[in-house]
Coordinates of C-alpha atoms in Angstrom, one line a residue:
Chain C
X721 CA 0.0 0.0 0.0
X722 CA 2.9 2.2 0.9
X723 CA 4.6 1.3 -2.3
X724 CA 1.4 2.0 -4.4
X725 CA 0.8 5.3 -2.6
X726 CA 4.4 6.4 -3.4
X727 CA 4.0 5.2 -6.9
X728 CA 0.7 7.2 -7.2
X729 CA 2.3 10.4 -5.9
X730 CA 5.3 9.9 -8.2
X731 CA 3.0 9.5 -11.2
X732 CA 1.2 12.7 -10.2
X733 CA 4.4 14.6 -9.9
X734 CA 5.6 13.2 -13.3
X735 CA 2.2 14.2 -14.9
X736 CA 2.5 17.7 -13.4
X737 CA 6.0 18.2 -14.7
X738 CA 4.9 16.9 -18.2
X739 CA 1.9 19.2 -18.2
X740 CA 4.1 22.1 -16.9
X741 CA 6.5 21.8 -19.8
X742 CA 3.6 21.4 -22.1
X743 CA 5.4 21.3 -25.4
X744 CA 7.9 18.5 -25.3
X745 CA 6.5 15.1 -24.3
X746 CA 2.9 15.5 -25.3
X747 CA 1.1 12.1 -25.0
X748 CA 4.2 10.0 -23.8
X749 CA 3.1 7.1 -21.5
X750 CA 3.7 7.2 -17.8
X751 CA 7.3 6.3 -17.2
X752 CA 6.7 4.6 -13.8
X753 CA 3.8 2.4 -14.8
X754 CA 5.5 -0.5 -16.5
X755 CA 8.5 -0.8 -14.2
X756 CA 6.2 -0.4 -11.2
X757 CA 3.8 -3.1 -12.3
X758 CA 6.8 -5.4 -13.2
X759 CA 8.4 -4.8 -9.8
X760 CA 5.1 -5.4 -8.0
X761 CA 4.6 -8.7 -10.0
X762 CA 8.1 -9.9 -9.3
X763 CA 7.7 -8.9 -5.6
X764 CA 4.4 -10.9 -5.4
X765 CA 5.8 -14.0 -7.1
X766 CA 8.8 -13.8 -4.8
X767 CA 6.6 -13.6 -1.8
X768 CA 4.5 -16.6 -2.9
X769 CA 7.6 -18.7 -3.6
X770 CA 9.1 -17.8 -0.2
X771 CA 5.8 -18.8 1.4
X772 CA 5.7 -22.1 -0.5
X773 CA 9.3 -22.8 0.5
X774 CA 8.5 -22.0 4.2
X775 CA 5.5 -24.3 4.2
X776 CA 7.5 -27.1 2.4
X777 CA 10.2 -26.7 5.0
X778 CA 7.7 -27.0 7.9
X779 CA 6.3 -30.2 6.3
X780 CA 9.8 -31.6 5.9
X781 CA 10.6 -30.9 9.6
X782 CA 7.3 -32.5 10.6
X783 CA 8.1 -35.6 8.5
X784 CA 11.6 -35.8 9.9
X785 CA 10.3 -35.7 13.4
X786 CA 8.0 -38.6 12.6
X787 CA 4.8 -36.5 12.7
X788 CA 2.4 -37.8 10.1
X789 CA 0.4 -34.9 8.6
X790 CA -3.3 -35.3 8.4
X791 CA -5.8 -34.5 5.7
X792 CA -6.2 -30.7 5.5
X793 CA -8.4 -29.6 2.7
X794 CA -7.4 -26.0 2.0
X795 CA -8.5 -23.1 -0.2
X796 CA -6.1 -24.1 -3.0
X797 CA -7.7 -27.6 -3.1
X798 CA -11.2 -26.0 -3.4
X799 CA -9.9 -23.6 -6.0
X800 CA -8.5 -26.6 -8.0
X801 CA -11.9 -28.2 -8.0
X802 CA -13.3 -25.2 -9.9
X803 CA -10.6 -25.1 -12.6
X804 CA -11.1 -26.7 -16.0
X805 CA -8.4 -29.3 -15.3
X806 CA -9.1 -31.4 -18.3
X807 CA -8.8 -28.5 -20.7
X808 CA -5.6 -27.4 -19.0
X809 CA -4.2 -30.9 -19.2
X810 CA -5.1 -31.3 -22.9
X811 CA -3.7 -27.8 -23.6
X812 CA -0.5 -28.8 -21.9
X813 CA -0.4 -31.9 -24.0
X814 CA -0.8 -29.8 -27.1
X815 CA 2.0 -27.5 -26.1
X816 CA 4.4 -30.3 -25.1
X817 CA 3.8 -32.1 -28.5
X818 CA 5.0 -29.0 -30.4
X819 CA 7.8 -30.2 -32.7
X820 CA 11.1 -28.5 -31.8
X821 CA 13.9 -27.6 -34.3
X822 CA 16.6 -30.3 -34.3
X823 CA 19.3 -27.9 -32.9
X824 CA 17.0 -26.9 -30.0
X825 CA 16.0 -30.4 -28.9
X826 CA 19.1 -31.2 -26.8
X827 CA 18.8 -27.9 -24.9
X828 CA 15.1 -28.4 -24.3
X829 CA 15.5 -32.0 -23.0
X830 CA 18.5 -31.1 -20.9
X831 CA 16.5 -28.3 -19.3
X832 CA 13.7 -30.7 -18.6
X833 CA 16.1 -33.2 -17.2
X834 CA 17.7 -30.6 -15.0
X835 CA 14.4 -29.2 -13.7
X836 CA 13.0 -32.7 -12.9
X837 CA 16.1 -34.6 -12.1
X838 CA 15.9 -37.1 -15.0
X839 CA 18.9 -39.3 -15.6
X840 CA 20.1 -38.6 -19.2
X841 CA 22.7 -41.4 -19.1
X842 CA 19.9 -44.0 -19.4
X843 CA 18.0 -42.4 -22.3
X844 CA 17.8 -44.9 -25.2
X845 CA 18.3 -42.4 -28.1
X846 CA 20.4 -39.3 -28.8
X847 CA 18.4 -36.2 -27.5
X848 CA 17.9 -34.7 -30.9
X849 CA 15.9 -37.8 -31.9
X850 CA 13.1 -36.7 -29.6
X851 CA 11.0 -34.3 -31.7
X852 CA 9.1 -32.8 -28.7
X853 CA 9.1 -32.7 -24.9
X854 CA 6.2 -35.2 -25.1
X855 CA 8.3 -37.7 -27.1
X856 CA 11.1 -37.3 -24.6
X857 CA 8.7 -37.8 -21.7
X858 CA 7.7 -41.3 -22.9
X859 CA 11.3 -42.3 -23.7
X860 CA 12.5 -45.8 -23.3
X861 CA 15.7 -46.7 -21.6
X862 CA 18.9 -48.2 -22.8
X863 CA 19.0 -52.0 -22.8
X864 CA 20.1 -53.3 -19.4
X865 CA 19.2 -50.2 -17.4
X866 CA 16.5 -51.9 -15.4
X867 CA 17.5 -55.5 -14.7
X868 CA 14.3 -57.5 -13.7
X869 CA 14.6 -59.5 -10.5
X870 CA 14.6 -63.1 -11.6
X871 CA 13.6 -64.7 -8.2
X872 CA 10.4 -66.6 -9.0
X873 CA 9.1 -65.8 -5.6
X874 CA 9.4 -62.0 -6.0
X875 CA 7.0 -59.3 -7.2
X876 CA 8.8 -56.4 -8.9
X877 CA 8.0 -52.7 -9.1
X878 CA 6.1 -52.0 -12.3
X879 CA 7.5 -48.4 -12.5
X880 CA 10.2 -46.0 -11.3
X881 CA 9.0 -43.9 -8.4
X882 CA 8.6 -43.4 -4.7
X883 CA 6.7 -45.8 -2.4
X884 CA 3.7 -43.9 -1.0
X885 CA 2.0 -46.8 0.9
X886 CA 2.4 -50.5 1.2
X887 CA 0.6 -53.0 3.4
X888 CA -1.9 -55.8 3.8
X889 CA -5.6 -55.2 3.4
X890 CA -7.3 -56.5 6.5
X891 CA -11.1 -56.6 7.0
X892 CA -11.9 -53.1 5.9
X893 CA -10.3 -53.2 2.3
X894 CA -9.4 -49.6 2.8
X895 CA -6.1 -48.0 1.8
X896 CA -4.9 -45.0 3.8
X897 CA -4.4 -41.9 1.5
X898 CA -3.1 -39.8 4.4
X899 CA -3.3 -40.1 8.1
X900 CA -7.0 -39.7 9.1
X901 CA -8.3 -40.5 5.6
X902 CA -8.7 -43.8 3.7
X903 CA -10.3 -44.7 0.5
X904 CA -11.9 -48.1 -0.4
X905 CA -10.2 -50.4 -2.8
X906 CA -13.4 -51.4 -4.4
X907 CA -14.0 -47.7 -5.2
X908 CA -10.6 -47.5 -6.7
X909 CA -10.9 -50.7 -8.8
X910 CA -14.6 -50.3 -9.5
X911 CA -17.8 -51.8 -8.1
X912 CA -17.7 -54.6 -10.7
X913 CA -14.2 -55.6 -9.5
X914 CA -13.4 -59.2 -8.8
X915 CA -11.6 -58.2 -5.6
X916 CA -11.7 -61.7 -3.9
X917 CA -12.7 -60.3 -0.5
X918 CA -15.7 -58.6 -2.0
X919 CA -16.5 -61.7 -4.1
X920 CA -16.6 -64.0 -1.0
X921 CA -18.7 -61.4 0.9
X922 CA -20.9 -60.9 -2.1
X923 CA -21.8 -64.6 -2.2
X924 CA -22.6 -64.8 1.5
X925 CA -24.2 -61.5 2.1
X926 CA -26.3 -60.9 -1.0
X927 CA -29.9 -60.1 -0.1
X928 CA -32.7 -61.6 -2.2
X929 CA -33.7 -58.3 -4.0
X930 CA -30.3 -58.0 -5.7
X931 CA -30.0 -61.7 -6.4
X932 CA -31.6 -61.8 -9.8
X933 CA -29.8 -58.9 -11.4
X934 CA -26.6 -60.1 -10.0
X935 CA -27.1 -63.6 -11.2
X936 CA -26.6 -62.4 -14.7
X937 CA -23.5 -60.4 -13.7
X938 CA -22.3 -63.4 -11.7
X939 CA -22.8 -65.8 -14.6
X940 CA -20.8 -63.7 -17.0
X941 CA -17.9 -63.4 -14.6
X942 CA -18.4 -66.0 -11.8
X943 CA -16.1 -68.5 -13.4
X944 CA -13.2 -66.6 -11.9
X945 CA -14.9 -64.6 -9.1
X946 CA -15.3 -67.9 -7.2
X947 CA -11.9 -69.2 -8.2
X948 CA -10.3 -66.0 -6.8
X949 CA -12.4 -65.8 -3.6
X950 CA -9.8 -65.9 -0.8
X951 CA -9.6 -69.4 0.9
X952 CA -9.3 -67.4 4.1
X953 CA -13.0 -66.6 3.7
X954 CA -14.0 -69.7 1.7
X955 CA -12.7 -72.7 3.6
X956 CA -11.4 -72.1 7.1
X957 CA -10.1 -75.7 7.4
X958 CA -8.1 -75.5 4.1
X959 CA -4.6 -77.0 4.4
X960 CA -3.6 -74.8 1.4
X961 CA -1.5 -71.7 2.1
X962 CA -3.7 -68.9 3.3
X963 CA -4.0 -65.9 1.0
X964 CA -3.8 -62.3 2.0
X965 CA -4.6 -59.2 0.0
X966 CA -1.7 -56.8 -0.3
X967 CA -1.3 -53.3 -1.8
X968 CA 1.4 -51.0 -2.9
X969 CA 1.0 -47.3 -4.0
X970 CA 3.9 -45.8 -6.1
X971 CA 4.1 -42.1 -7.0
X972 CA 6.0 -41.1 -10.2
X973 CA 7.6 -37.7 -10.3
X974 CA 7.6 -35.7 -13.6
X975 CA 11.2 -36.5 -14.2
X976 CA 10.9 -40.3 -13.7
X977 CA 10.8 -42.9 -16.4
X978 CA 7.1 -43.3 -17.1
X979 CA 6.7 -46.6 -18.8
X980 CA 4.6 -49.2 -16.9
X981 CA 5.8 -52.9 -16.8
X982 CA 4.4 -56.1 -15.6
X983 CA 5.1 -56.9 -11.9
X984 CA 4.7 -60.7 -12.3
X985 CA 3.8 -63.3 -14.8
X986 CA 0.0 -62.8 -15.1
X987 CA -3.1 -63.0 -17.3
X988 CA -4.8 -59.7 -17.8
X989 CA -8.5 -60.5 -18.1
X990 CA -10.2 -57.2 -18.0
X991 CA -9.5 -53.5 -18.5
X992 CA -11.7 -50.8 -16.8
X993 CA -11.3 -47.1 -17.7
X994 CA -12.7 -44.4 -15.4
X995 CA -12.8 -40.9 -17.1
X996 CA -12.8 -39.1 -13.7
X997 CA -11.1 -35.8 -12.9
X998 CA -7.4 -34.8 -13.3
X999 CA -6.3 -33.4 -10.0
X1000 CA -2.6 -33.2 -9.4
X1001 CA -1.4 -36.3 -7.4
X1002 CA 1.7 -34.8 -5.8
X1003 CA 2.3 -35.0 -2.1
X1004 CA 0.5 -31.8 -1.4
X1005 CA -2.6 -32.9 -3.3
X1006 CA -2.7 -36.2 -1.3
X1007 CA -2.8 -34.2 1.9
X1008 CA -5.5 -31.7 0.7
X1009 CA -7.9 -33.5 -1.7
X1010 CA -10.1 -36.3 -0.5
X1011 CA -10.5 -39.5 -2.5
X1012 CA -7.9 -38.3 -4.9
X1013 CA -7.1 -41.7 -6.5
X1014 CA -10.8 -42.6 -6.6
X1015 CA -11.8 -39.2 -8.3
X1016 CA -9.0 -39.1 -10.9
X1017 CA -9.0 -40.6 -14.3
X1018 CA -7.5 -44.0 -14.2
X1019 CA -7.1 -47.3 -16.1
X1020 CA -7.5 -50.5 -14.0
X1021 CA -6.2 -53.9 -15.3
X1022 CA -7.5 -57.0 -13.5
X1023 CA -6.3 -60.5 -13.8
X1024 CA -4.9 -63.5 -12.1
X1025 CA -1.4 -64.8 -11.3
X1026 CA 0.0 -67.9 -9.7
X1027 CA -1.1 -66.7 -6.2
X1028 CA -4.6 -65.6 -7.2
X1029 CA -6.0 -62.1 -7.9
X1030 CA -4.0 -59.1 -9.1
X1031 CA -5.0 -55.7 -10.3
X1032 CA -2.9 -52.7 -11.3
X1033 CA -4.4 -49.1 -11.4
X1034 CA -2.6 -46.4 -13.4
X1035 CA -3.9 -43.1 -12.1
X1036 CA -3.5 -39.9 -14.2
X1037 CA -2.8 -36.3 -13.1
X1038 CA -3.2 -32.8 -14.5
X1039 CA 0.2 -32.7 -16.2
X1040 CA 0.1 -36.4 -17.1
X1041 CA -3.5 -37.0 -18.3
X1042 CA -3.0 -39.8 -20.8
X1043 CA -2.5 -43.5 -20.1
X1044 CA -1.7 -45.6 -23.2
X1045 CA -1.8 -49.4 -23.1
X1046 CA 0.5 -51.3 -25.4
X1047 CA -1.8 -54.3 -24.9
X1048 CA -4.8 -52.2 -26.2
X1049 CA -3.4 -49.4 -28.5
X1050 CA -6.9 -48.2 -29.4
X1051 CA -7.7 -47.0 -25.8
X1052 CA -7.9 -43.2 -25.6
X1053 CA -7.9 -41.4 -22.2
X1054 CA -8.2 -37.7 -21.3
X1055 CA -10.9 -37.1 -23.9
X1056 CA -13.0 -33.9 -23.9
X1057 CA -15.8 -34.2 -21.4
X1058 CA -19.1 -35.4 -22.9
X1059 CA -21.2 -34.9 -19.8
X1060 CA -20.1 -32.0 -17.6
X1061 CA -21.5 -32.8 -14.2
X1062 CA -22.2 -36.4 -13.5
X1063 CA -19.3 -38.8 -13.4
X1064 CA -19.5 -41.4 -16.2
X1065 CA -19.7 -45.1 -15.4
X1066 CA -16.4 -46.9 -16.1
X1067 CA -16.0 -48.4 -19.5
X1068 CA -14.9 -52.1 -19.4
X1069 CA -13.4 -54.5 -21.9
X1070 CA -12.9 -58.3 -21.3
X1071 CA -9.7 -59.4 -23.1
X1072 CA -10.1 -62.4 -25.4
X1073 CA -9.9 -65.4 -25.2
X1074 CA -12.2 -65.4 -22.2
X1075 CA -10.6 -66.8 -19.1
X1076 CA -7.1 -66.4 -20.5
X1077 CA -6.9 -62.8 -21.6
X1078 CA -3.5 -61.3 -22.4
X1079 CA -0.5 -63.2 -21.0
X1080 CA 2.2 -60.9 -19.6
X1081 CA 5.6 -62.0 -18.4
X1082 CA 7.3 -60.2 -15.5
X1083 CA 9.0 -57.0 -16.8
X1084 CA 7.0 -56.9 -20.0
X1085 CA 6.0 -53.3 -21.0
X1086 CA 2.3 -52.8 -20.3
X1087 CA 1.7 -49.1 -21.0
X1088 CA 2.9 -45.6 -20.5
X1089 CA 1.8 -42.4 -18.9
X1090 CA 1.9 -39.4 -21.2
X1091 CA 1.4 -35.7 -21.1
X1092 CA -1.9 -34.2 -22.3
Chain K
X658 CA 1.0 -40.0 -11.8
X659 CA 0.5 -43.0 -9.5
X660 CA 0.3 -46.7 -9.8
X661 CA -1.6 -48.8 -7.3
X662 CA -1.1 -52.6 -7.1
X663 CA -3.6 -54.8 -5.3
X664 CA -2.8 -58.5 -5.3
X665 CA -3.4 -61.8 -3.5
X666 CA -0.3 -63.5 -2.1
X667 CA 0.5 -66.2 0.5
X668 CA -0.3 -65.2 4.0
X669 CA 0.6 -67.4 7.0
X670 CA 0.6 -71.2 6.5
X671 CA -1.9 -73.2 8.5
X672 CA 0.5 -75.9 9.8
X673 CA 3.2 -75.1 12.3
X674 CA 5.7 -77.7 10.8
X675 CA 6.0 -75.7 7.6
X676 CA 8.1 -72.7 6.8
X677 CA 6.1 -69.4 7.0
X678 CA 5.2 -68.6 3.4
X679 CA 3.9 -65.2 4.2
X680 CA 4.5 -62.5 1.6
X681 CA 6.7 -59.8 2.8
X682 CA 7.4 -56.3 1.3
X683 CA 11.0 -55.5 1.0
X684 CA 10.3 -51.8 0.6
X685 CA 8.6 -49.3 2.9
X686 CA 7.0 -45.8 2.6
X687 CA 9.3 -43.2 1.2
X688 CA 11.7 -45.6 -0.5
X689 CA 12.6 -44.8 -4.1
X690 CA 12.2 -47.8 -6.4
X691 CA 13.2 -48.6 -10.0
X692 CA 11.3 -50.7 -12.4
X693 CA 12.4 -54.4 -12.1
X694 CA 13.5 -54.2 -8.5
X695 CA 11.7 -56.7 -6.1
X696 CA 9.3 -54.9 -3.8
X697 CA 8.1 -58.1 -2.1
X698 CA 9.0 -61.8 -1.7
X699 CA 7.5 -65.0 -0.3
X700 CA 8.7 -68.6 0.1
X701 CA 7.2 -71.6 -1.5

């Protein structure tokens, strides 16, 4: 306010002096306006950045002292909900797919790598072979950069990233998003999911009224609902090894390698695509937006492996709105919204042949996240 | 972006004379992982 008042008085003096001389400057613009606005903007951006750094530092200190932050919806999260995130995401995709002149490509990709800590030594092709930032983003890696763990009793990470949550799903089939808030796995994977815990419960707890319309649903998919129902819930006296349901949530930063691989040898039987929203999924968003992974656009692959049921959900974000499947190249995500308000039902596809689906070996490429 | 895995795996064996086959994660929250690294193991 002090700054603006001075600026105002300065402009008045300047105007008075110009009017006083009369002849010389005539209609020349106000000499203070542009530099004043520029200084004010830089000052404001600096203040916002300092505030952001301060709050990030507080969070870091809290985490280091072992304090788990709780869900705190804030004004920014509410503001995000009003933004046309899908339009922003698609526009970002349009910008990042702009073809760069060959001479500029190495500089652009190096700048991206520096900003987001990407490892350029692992990139498969010379940098000038990536025509746009988007091409560089979905880069593959040099042969041998990611050796796959060959232990037949191991499950591998399907992506590069940071472990957000791991654990076993007990009775409640809920995954904690952040301390004080959990989301349900069946919401994440879809109501029609073959999640074994639900399947077993479904069979025992169905009331009569739902029975008929579920029989049709059951008949089309029961052949492997029942086969996947967890023995823990099906036969308590089973001498077979008990089965538990486990989960692992992995966050990929913008600079990470973004191709998705197969965590084990498995048969992918079904794909379910939720159009959803495109909130950011960074650490701050998980602390401020409820049901983030259940709201966002995502592609769920369900199938079976040697130990029973397995599902993999690839969840998009504002800057990375597209999920492409190598096993189903025709799938398109991050499409313009048909219906503005209500959320569309998920779109499903059973992979042929029924009951076998698509066979994937551990480490096979399954899909890729992309910008836009 | 985020990837969520949900899967069945061996939990505790019923009989005491057998080795525990329980699936165990070999990573924890905050760990950085690379594609291809084991995040969990179990014994047959």
